[in-house]
Tab-separated table of C-alpha atoms in Angstrom:
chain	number	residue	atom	x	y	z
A	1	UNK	CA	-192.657	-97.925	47.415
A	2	UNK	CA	-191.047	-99.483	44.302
A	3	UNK	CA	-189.720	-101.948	46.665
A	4	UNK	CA	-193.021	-102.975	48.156
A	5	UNK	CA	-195.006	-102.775	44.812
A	6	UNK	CA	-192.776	-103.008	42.396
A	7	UNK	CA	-191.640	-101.230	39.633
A	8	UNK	CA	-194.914	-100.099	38.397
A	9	UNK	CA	-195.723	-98.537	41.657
A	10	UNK	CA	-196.320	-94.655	40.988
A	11	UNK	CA	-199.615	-96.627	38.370
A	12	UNK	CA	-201.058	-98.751	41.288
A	13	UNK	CA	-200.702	-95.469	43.748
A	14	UNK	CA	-202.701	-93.563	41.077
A	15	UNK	CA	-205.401	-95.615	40.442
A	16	UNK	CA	-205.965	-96.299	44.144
A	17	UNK	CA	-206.139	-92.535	44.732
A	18	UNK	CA	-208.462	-91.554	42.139
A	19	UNK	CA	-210.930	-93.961	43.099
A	20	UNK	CA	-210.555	-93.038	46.446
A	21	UNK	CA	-211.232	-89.549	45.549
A	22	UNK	CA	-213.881	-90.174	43.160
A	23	UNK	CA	-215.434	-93.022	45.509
A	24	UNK	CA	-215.561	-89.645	48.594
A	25	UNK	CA	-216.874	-87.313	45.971
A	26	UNK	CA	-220.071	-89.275	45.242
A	27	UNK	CA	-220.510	-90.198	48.605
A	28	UNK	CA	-220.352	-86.520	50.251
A	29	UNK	CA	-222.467	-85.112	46.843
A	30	UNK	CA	-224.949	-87.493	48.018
A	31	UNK	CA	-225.309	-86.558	51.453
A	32	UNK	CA	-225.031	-83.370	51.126
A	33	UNK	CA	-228.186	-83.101	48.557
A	34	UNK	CA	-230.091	-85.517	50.597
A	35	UNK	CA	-229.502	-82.946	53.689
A	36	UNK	CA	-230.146	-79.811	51.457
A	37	UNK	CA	-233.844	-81.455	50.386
A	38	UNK	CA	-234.340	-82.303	54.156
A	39	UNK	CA	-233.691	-78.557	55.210
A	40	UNK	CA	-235.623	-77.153	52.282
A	41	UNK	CA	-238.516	-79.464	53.473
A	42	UNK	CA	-238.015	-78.436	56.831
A	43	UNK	CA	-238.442	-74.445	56.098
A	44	UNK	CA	-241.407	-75.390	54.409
A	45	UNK	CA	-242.795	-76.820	57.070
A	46	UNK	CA	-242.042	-74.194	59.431
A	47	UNK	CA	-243.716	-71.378	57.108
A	48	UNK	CA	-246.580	-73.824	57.048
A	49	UNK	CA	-246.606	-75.552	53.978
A	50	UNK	CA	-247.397	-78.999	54.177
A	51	UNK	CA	-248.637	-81.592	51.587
A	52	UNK	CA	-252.448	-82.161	51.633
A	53	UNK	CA	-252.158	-85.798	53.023
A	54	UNK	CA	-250.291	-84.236	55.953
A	55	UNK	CA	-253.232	-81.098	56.148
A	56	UNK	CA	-255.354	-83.903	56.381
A	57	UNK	CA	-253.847	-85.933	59.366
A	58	UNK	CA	-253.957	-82.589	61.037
A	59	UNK	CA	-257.832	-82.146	60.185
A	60	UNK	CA	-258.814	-85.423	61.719
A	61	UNK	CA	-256.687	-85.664	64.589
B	1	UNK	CA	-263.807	-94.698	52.817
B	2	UNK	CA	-263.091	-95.342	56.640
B	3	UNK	CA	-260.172	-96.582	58.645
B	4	UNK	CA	-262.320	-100.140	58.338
B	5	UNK	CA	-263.126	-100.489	54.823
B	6	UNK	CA	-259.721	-98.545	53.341
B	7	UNK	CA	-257.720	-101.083	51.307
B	8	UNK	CA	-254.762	-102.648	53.066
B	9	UNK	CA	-251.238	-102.368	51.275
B	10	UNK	CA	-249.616	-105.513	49.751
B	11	UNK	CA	-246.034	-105.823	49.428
B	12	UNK	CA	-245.989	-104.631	46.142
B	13	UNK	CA	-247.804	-101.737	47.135
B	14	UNK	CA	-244.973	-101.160	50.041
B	15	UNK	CA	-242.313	-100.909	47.230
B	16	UNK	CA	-244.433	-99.288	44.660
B	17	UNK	CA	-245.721	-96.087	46.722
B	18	UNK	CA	-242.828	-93.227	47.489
B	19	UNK	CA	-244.256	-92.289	50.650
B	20	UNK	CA	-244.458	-95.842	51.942
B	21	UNK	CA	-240.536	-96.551	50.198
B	22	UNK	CA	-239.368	-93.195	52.087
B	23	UNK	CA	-241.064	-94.891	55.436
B	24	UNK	CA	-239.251	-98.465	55.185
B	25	UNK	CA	-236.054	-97.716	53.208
B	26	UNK	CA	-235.266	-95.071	56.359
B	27	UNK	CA	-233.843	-98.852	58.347
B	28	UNK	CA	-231.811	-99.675	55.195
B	29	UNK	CA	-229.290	-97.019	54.998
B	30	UNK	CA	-227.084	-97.321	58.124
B	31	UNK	CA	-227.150	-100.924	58.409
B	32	UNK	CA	-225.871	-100.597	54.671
B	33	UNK	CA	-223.469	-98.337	55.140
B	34	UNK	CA	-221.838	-100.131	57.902
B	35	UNK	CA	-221.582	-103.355	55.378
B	36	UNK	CA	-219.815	-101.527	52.870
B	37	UNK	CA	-217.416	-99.915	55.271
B	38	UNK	CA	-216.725	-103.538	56.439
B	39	UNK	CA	-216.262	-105.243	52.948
B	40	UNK	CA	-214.302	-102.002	51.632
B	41	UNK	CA	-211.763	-102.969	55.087
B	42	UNK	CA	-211.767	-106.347	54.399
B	43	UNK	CA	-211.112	-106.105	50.611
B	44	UNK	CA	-208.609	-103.627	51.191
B	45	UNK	CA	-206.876	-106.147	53.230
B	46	UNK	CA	-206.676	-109.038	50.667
B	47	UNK	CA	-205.858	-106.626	48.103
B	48	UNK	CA	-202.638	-105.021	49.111
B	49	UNK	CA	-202.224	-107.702	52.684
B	50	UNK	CA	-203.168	-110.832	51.634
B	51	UNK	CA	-203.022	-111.499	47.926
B	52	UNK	CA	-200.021	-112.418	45.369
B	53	UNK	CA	-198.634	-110.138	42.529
B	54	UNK	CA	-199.049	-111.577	39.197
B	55	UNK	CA	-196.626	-114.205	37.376
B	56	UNK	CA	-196.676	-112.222	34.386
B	57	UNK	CA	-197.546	-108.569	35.699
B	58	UNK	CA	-196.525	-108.234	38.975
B	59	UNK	CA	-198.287	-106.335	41.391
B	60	UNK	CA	-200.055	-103.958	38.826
B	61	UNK	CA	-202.575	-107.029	39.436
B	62	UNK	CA	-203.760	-105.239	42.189
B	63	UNK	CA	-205.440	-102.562	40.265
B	64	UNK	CA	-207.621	-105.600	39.082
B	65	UNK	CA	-209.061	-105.197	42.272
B	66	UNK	CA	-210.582	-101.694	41.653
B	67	UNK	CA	-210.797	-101.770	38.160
B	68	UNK	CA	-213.017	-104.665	37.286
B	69	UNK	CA	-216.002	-103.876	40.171
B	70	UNK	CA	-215.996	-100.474	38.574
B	71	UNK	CA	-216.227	-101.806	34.941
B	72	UNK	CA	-218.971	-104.449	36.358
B	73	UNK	CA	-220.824	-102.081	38.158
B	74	UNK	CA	-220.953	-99.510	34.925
B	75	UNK	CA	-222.901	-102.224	33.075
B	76	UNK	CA	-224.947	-103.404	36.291
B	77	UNK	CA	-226.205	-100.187	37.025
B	78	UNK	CA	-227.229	-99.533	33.152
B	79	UNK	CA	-229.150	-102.713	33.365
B	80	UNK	CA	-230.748	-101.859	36.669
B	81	UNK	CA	-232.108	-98.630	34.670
B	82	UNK	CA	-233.312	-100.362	32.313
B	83	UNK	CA	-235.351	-102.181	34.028
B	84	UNK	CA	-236.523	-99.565	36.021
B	85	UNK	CA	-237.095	-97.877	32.413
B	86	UNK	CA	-239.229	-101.204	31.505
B	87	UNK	CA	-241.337	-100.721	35.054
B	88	UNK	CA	-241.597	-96.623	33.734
B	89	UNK	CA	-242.871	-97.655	30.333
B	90	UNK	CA	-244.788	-100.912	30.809
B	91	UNK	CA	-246.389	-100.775	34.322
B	92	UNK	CA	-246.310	-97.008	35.030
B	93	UNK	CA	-244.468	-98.353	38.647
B	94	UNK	CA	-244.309	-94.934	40.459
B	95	UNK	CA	-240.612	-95.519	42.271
B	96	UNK	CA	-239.138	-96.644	38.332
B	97	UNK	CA	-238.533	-92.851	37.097
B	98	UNK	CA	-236.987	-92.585	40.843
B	99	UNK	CA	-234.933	-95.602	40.647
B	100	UNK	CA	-233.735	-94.244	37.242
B	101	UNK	CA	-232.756	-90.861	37.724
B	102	UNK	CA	-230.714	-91.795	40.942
B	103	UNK	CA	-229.193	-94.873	39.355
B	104	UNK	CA	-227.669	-92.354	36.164
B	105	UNK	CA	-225.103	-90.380	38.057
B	106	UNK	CA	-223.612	-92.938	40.021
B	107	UNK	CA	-223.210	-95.540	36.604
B	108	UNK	CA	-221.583	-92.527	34.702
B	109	UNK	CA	-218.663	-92.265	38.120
B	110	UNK	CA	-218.482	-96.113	38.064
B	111	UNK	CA	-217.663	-96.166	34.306
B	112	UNK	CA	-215.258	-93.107	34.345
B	113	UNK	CA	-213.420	-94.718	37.483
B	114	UNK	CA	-213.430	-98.058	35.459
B	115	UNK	CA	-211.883	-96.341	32.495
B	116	UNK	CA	-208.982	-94.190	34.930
B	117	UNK	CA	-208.408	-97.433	36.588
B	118	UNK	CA	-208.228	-99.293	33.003
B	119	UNK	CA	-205.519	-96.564	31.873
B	120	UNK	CA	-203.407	-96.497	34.346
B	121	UNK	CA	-203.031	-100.313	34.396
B	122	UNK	CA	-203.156	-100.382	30.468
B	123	UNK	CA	-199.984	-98.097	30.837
B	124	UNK	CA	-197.670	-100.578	32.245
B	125	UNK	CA	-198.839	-103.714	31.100
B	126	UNK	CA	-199.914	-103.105	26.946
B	127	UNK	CA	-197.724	-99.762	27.115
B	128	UNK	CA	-200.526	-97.226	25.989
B	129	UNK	CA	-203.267	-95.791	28.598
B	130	UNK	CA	-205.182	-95.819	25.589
B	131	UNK	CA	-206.336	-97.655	22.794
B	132	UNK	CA	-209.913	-97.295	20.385
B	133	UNK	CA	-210.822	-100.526	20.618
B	134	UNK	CA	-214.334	-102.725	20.951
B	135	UNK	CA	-214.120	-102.793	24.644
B	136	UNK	CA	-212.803	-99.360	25.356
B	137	UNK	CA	-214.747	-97.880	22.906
B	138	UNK	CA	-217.808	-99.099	23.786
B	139	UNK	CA	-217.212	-98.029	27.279
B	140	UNK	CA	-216.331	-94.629	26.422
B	141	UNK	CA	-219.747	-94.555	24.619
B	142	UNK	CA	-221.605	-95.887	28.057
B	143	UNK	CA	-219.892	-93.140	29.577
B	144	UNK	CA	-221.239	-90.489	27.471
B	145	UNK	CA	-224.303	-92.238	27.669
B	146	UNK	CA	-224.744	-91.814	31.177
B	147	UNK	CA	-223.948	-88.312	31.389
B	148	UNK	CA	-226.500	-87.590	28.691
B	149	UNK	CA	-229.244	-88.726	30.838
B	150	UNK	CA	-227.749	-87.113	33.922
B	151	UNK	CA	-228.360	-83.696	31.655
B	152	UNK	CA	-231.619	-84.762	30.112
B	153	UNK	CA	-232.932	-85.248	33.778
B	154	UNK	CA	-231.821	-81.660	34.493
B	155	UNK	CA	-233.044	-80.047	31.142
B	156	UNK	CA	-236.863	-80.805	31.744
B	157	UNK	CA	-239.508	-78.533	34.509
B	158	UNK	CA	-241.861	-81.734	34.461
B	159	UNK	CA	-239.766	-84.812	35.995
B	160	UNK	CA	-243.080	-87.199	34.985
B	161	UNK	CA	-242.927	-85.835	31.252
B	162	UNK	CA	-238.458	-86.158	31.451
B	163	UNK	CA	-239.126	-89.715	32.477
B	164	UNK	CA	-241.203	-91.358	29.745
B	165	UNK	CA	-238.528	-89.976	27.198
B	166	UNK	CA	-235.453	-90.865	29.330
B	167	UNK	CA	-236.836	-94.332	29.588
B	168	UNK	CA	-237.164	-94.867	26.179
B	169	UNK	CA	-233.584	-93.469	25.476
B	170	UNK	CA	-232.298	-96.173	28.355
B	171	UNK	CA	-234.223	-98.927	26.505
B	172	UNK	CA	-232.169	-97.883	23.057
B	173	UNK	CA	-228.782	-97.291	25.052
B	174	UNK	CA	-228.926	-100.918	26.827
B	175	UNK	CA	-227.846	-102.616	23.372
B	176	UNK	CA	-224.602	-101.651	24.325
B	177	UNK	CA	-224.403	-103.637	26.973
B	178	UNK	CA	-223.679	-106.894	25.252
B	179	UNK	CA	-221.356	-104.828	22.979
B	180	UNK	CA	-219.474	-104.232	25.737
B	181	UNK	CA	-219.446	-107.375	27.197
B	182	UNK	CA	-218.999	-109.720	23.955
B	183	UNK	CA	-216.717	-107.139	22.353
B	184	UNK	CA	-213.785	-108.373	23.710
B	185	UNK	CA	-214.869	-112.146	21.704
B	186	UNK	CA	-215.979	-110.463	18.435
B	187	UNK	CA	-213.254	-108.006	17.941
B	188	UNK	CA	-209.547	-107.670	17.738
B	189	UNK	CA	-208.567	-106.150	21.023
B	190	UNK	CA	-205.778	-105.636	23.404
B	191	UNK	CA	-208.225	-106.599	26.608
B	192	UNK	CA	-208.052	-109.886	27.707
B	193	UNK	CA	-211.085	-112.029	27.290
B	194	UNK	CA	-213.592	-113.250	30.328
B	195	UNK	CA	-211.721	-114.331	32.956
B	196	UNK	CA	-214.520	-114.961	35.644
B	197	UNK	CA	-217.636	-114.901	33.598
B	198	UNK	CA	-217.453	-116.980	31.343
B	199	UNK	CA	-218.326	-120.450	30.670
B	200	UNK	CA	-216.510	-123.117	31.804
B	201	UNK	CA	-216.100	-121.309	35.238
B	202	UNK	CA	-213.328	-118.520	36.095
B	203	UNK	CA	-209.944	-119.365	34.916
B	204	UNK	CA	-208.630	-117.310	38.064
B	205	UNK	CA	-206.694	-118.482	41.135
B	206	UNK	CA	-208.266	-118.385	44.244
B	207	UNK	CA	-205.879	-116.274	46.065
B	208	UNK	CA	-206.032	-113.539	43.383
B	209	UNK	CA	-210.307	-113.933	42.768
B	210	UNK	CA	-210.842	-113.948	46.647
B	211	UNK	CA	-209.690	-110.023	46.880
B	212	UNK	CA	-211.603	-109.554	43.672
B	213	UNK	CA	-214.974	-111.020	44.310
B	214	UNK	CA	-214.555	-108.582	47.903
B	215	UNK	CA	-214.145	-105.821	46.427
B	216	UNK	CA	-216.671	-106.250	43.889
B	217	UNK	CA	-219.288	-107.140	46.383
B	218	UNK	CA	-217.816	-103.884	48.811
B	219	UNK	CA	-218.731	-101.624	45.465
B	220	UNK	CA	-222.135	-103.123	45.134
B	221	UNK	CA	-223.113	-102.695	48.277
B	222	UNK	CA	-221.982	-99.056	47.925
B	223	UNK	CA	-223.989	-98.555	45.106
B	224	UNK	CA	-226.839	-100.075	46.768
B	225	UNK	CA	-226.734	-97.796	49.878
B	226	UNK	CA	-225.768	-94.359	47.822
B	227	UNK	CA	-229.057	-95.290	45.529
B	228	UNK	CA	-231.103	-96.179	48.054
B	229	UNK	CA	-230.495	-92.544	49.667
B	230	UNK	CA	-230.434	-90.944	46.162
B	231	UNK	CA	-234.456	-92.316	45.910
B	232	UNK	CA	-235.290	-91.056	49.225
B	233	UNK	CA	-233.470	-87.639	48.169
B	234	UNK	CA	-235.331	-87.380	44.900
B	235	UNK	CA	-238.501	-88.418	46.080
B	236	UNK	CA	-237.928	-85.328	49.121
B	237	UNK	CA	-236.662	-83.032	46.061
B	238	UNK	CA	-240.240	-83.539	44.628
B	239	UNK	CA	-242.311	-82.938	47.384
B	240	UNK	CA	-240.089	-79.721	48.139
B	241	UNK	CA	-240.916	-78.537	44.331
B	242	UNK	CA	-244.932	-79.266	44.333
B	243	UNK	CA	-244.681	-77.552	48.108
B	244	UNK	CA	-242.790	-74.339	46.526
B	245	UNK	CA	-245.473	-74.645	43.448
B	246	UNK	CA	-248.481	-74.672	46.197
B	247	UNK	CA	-246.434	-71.515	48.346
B	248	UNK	CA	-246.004	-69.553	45.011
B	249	UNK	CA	-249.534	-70.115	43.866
B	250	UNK	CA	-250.736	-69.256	47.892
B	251	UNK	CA	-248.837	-65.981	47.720
């Protein structure tokens, strides 16, 4: 690598990687808790639950 | 009130009402996503493809090219919240608090990926990973300031109540913004001044600010589509808890 990027290699590699890292970290915590709320909103729904704007739609439909 | 005589929404009332945000921010996401997939690729590219190392530092140069979106994106993201904290305190805008509390935990992994980045290229080019000084300092603090919030947010029942207070604490935080940015002018320091904003233009190549100016725009547009899904998220995660309130009340 050394070769390629020089003798400071091993600290480009490094950074590269961590953000990388960090960068898919934030990204899957994201989704994942934007999922989870969507499920959790889902069950809700099923059990019957719903917000009164949406009991209302129902009502006049 | 019918269907006839109910008042028809304004742009501002588009952006200002959750339910209305969750209904036209659902055509934002992908589209961004896809963009910052393409300008991470393309940045990439320049950075390690098509780009020259340094005179002076050689290809450690390169870590430029994640370091200084991260560090620019730590203070855009603080200012971004507090603005949103002005729209909290001054107008009452429902989607501030939102904007807010999804903005906090993505500035605090900008900062702390702006200060691993800053380390590791401090390392070989000063010889420490570390120094205390105005700029690193000051960043440090942001960092700690961010993850404050991030726990203040999590520490109150009543989000509405957290938000008033967390907006004021925002408004306080934001003077270190300029610190950060000017501290590298007012105070002895082993950072190197501006070198792109600043005035009398950058005093960068073009070769070396093309790769730079990519990336920095691939990290904003990642910002932009994670907070754009962390709103929709938080403004679900709210409905979910008043629904739960209703069920446990109903029971």
């Amino acid at each position: 690598m050394t070769d390629v990027l020089g003798p400071h290699a091993i600290f480009i590699i490094s950074a590269y990687i961590g953000v990388a890292l960090v960068t898919s970290a934030i990204i899957v915590a994201i989704a994942s808790d934007a999922r989870r709320q969507k499920a959790r909103l889902n069950a809700l729904e099923t059990m019957g639950i719903r917000r009164r704007s949406d009991a209302n739609r129902d009502k006049s439909a | 009130m019918n269907v006839q005589t109910a008042k028809t929404m304004n742009w501002f009332d588009k952006l200002a009402h959750p339910g209305q945000f969750l209904i036209w921010s659902r055509y934002l996401v992908l589209p961004l996503a896809m963009l910052t997939t393409i300008l991470f690729a393309v940045g990439l590219w320049y950075a390690f493809f098509n780009s020259p190392a340094d005179y002076q530092m050689g290809d450690t140069v390169r870590i430029m090219y994640i370091h200084v979106p991260n560090a620019w994106l730590s203070q855009f993201v603080y200012a971004l919240m507090a603005l949103s904290a002005i729209g909290t305190l001054v107008w009452r805008h429902p989607m501030a608090d939102v904007s807010m509390k999804a903005a906090a935990p993505l500035g605090a992994a900008f900062t702390a990926m702006a200060l691993f980045t800053g380390a590791l290229w401090g390392r070989p080019t000063w010889g420490t990973f570390w120094e205390w000084d105005g700029r690193m300092t000051s960043t440090l603090i942001l960092l700690l300031m961010y993850l404050g919030l991030v726990a203040l947010w999590r520490s109150f029942d009543d989000q509405l109540r957290a938000a008033k207070l967390i907006a004021v604490l925002t408004l306080v935080g934001a003077i270190n913004i300029p610190v950060i940015k000017f501290s590298v002018d007012w105070w002895n320091t082993l950072h190197q001044p501006a070198s792109v904003l600043r005035a009398g233009g950058p005093s960068m190549p073009a070769e070396i600010l093309t790769p730079l100016l990519v990336m920095t725009l691939a990290f904003t547009v990642l910002f932009l589509t994670l907070h754009t899904v962390a709103m929709r998220t938080e403004i679900l995660r709210r409905r979910v808890r008043s629904l739960e309130r209703q069920r446990a009340k109903g029971a």
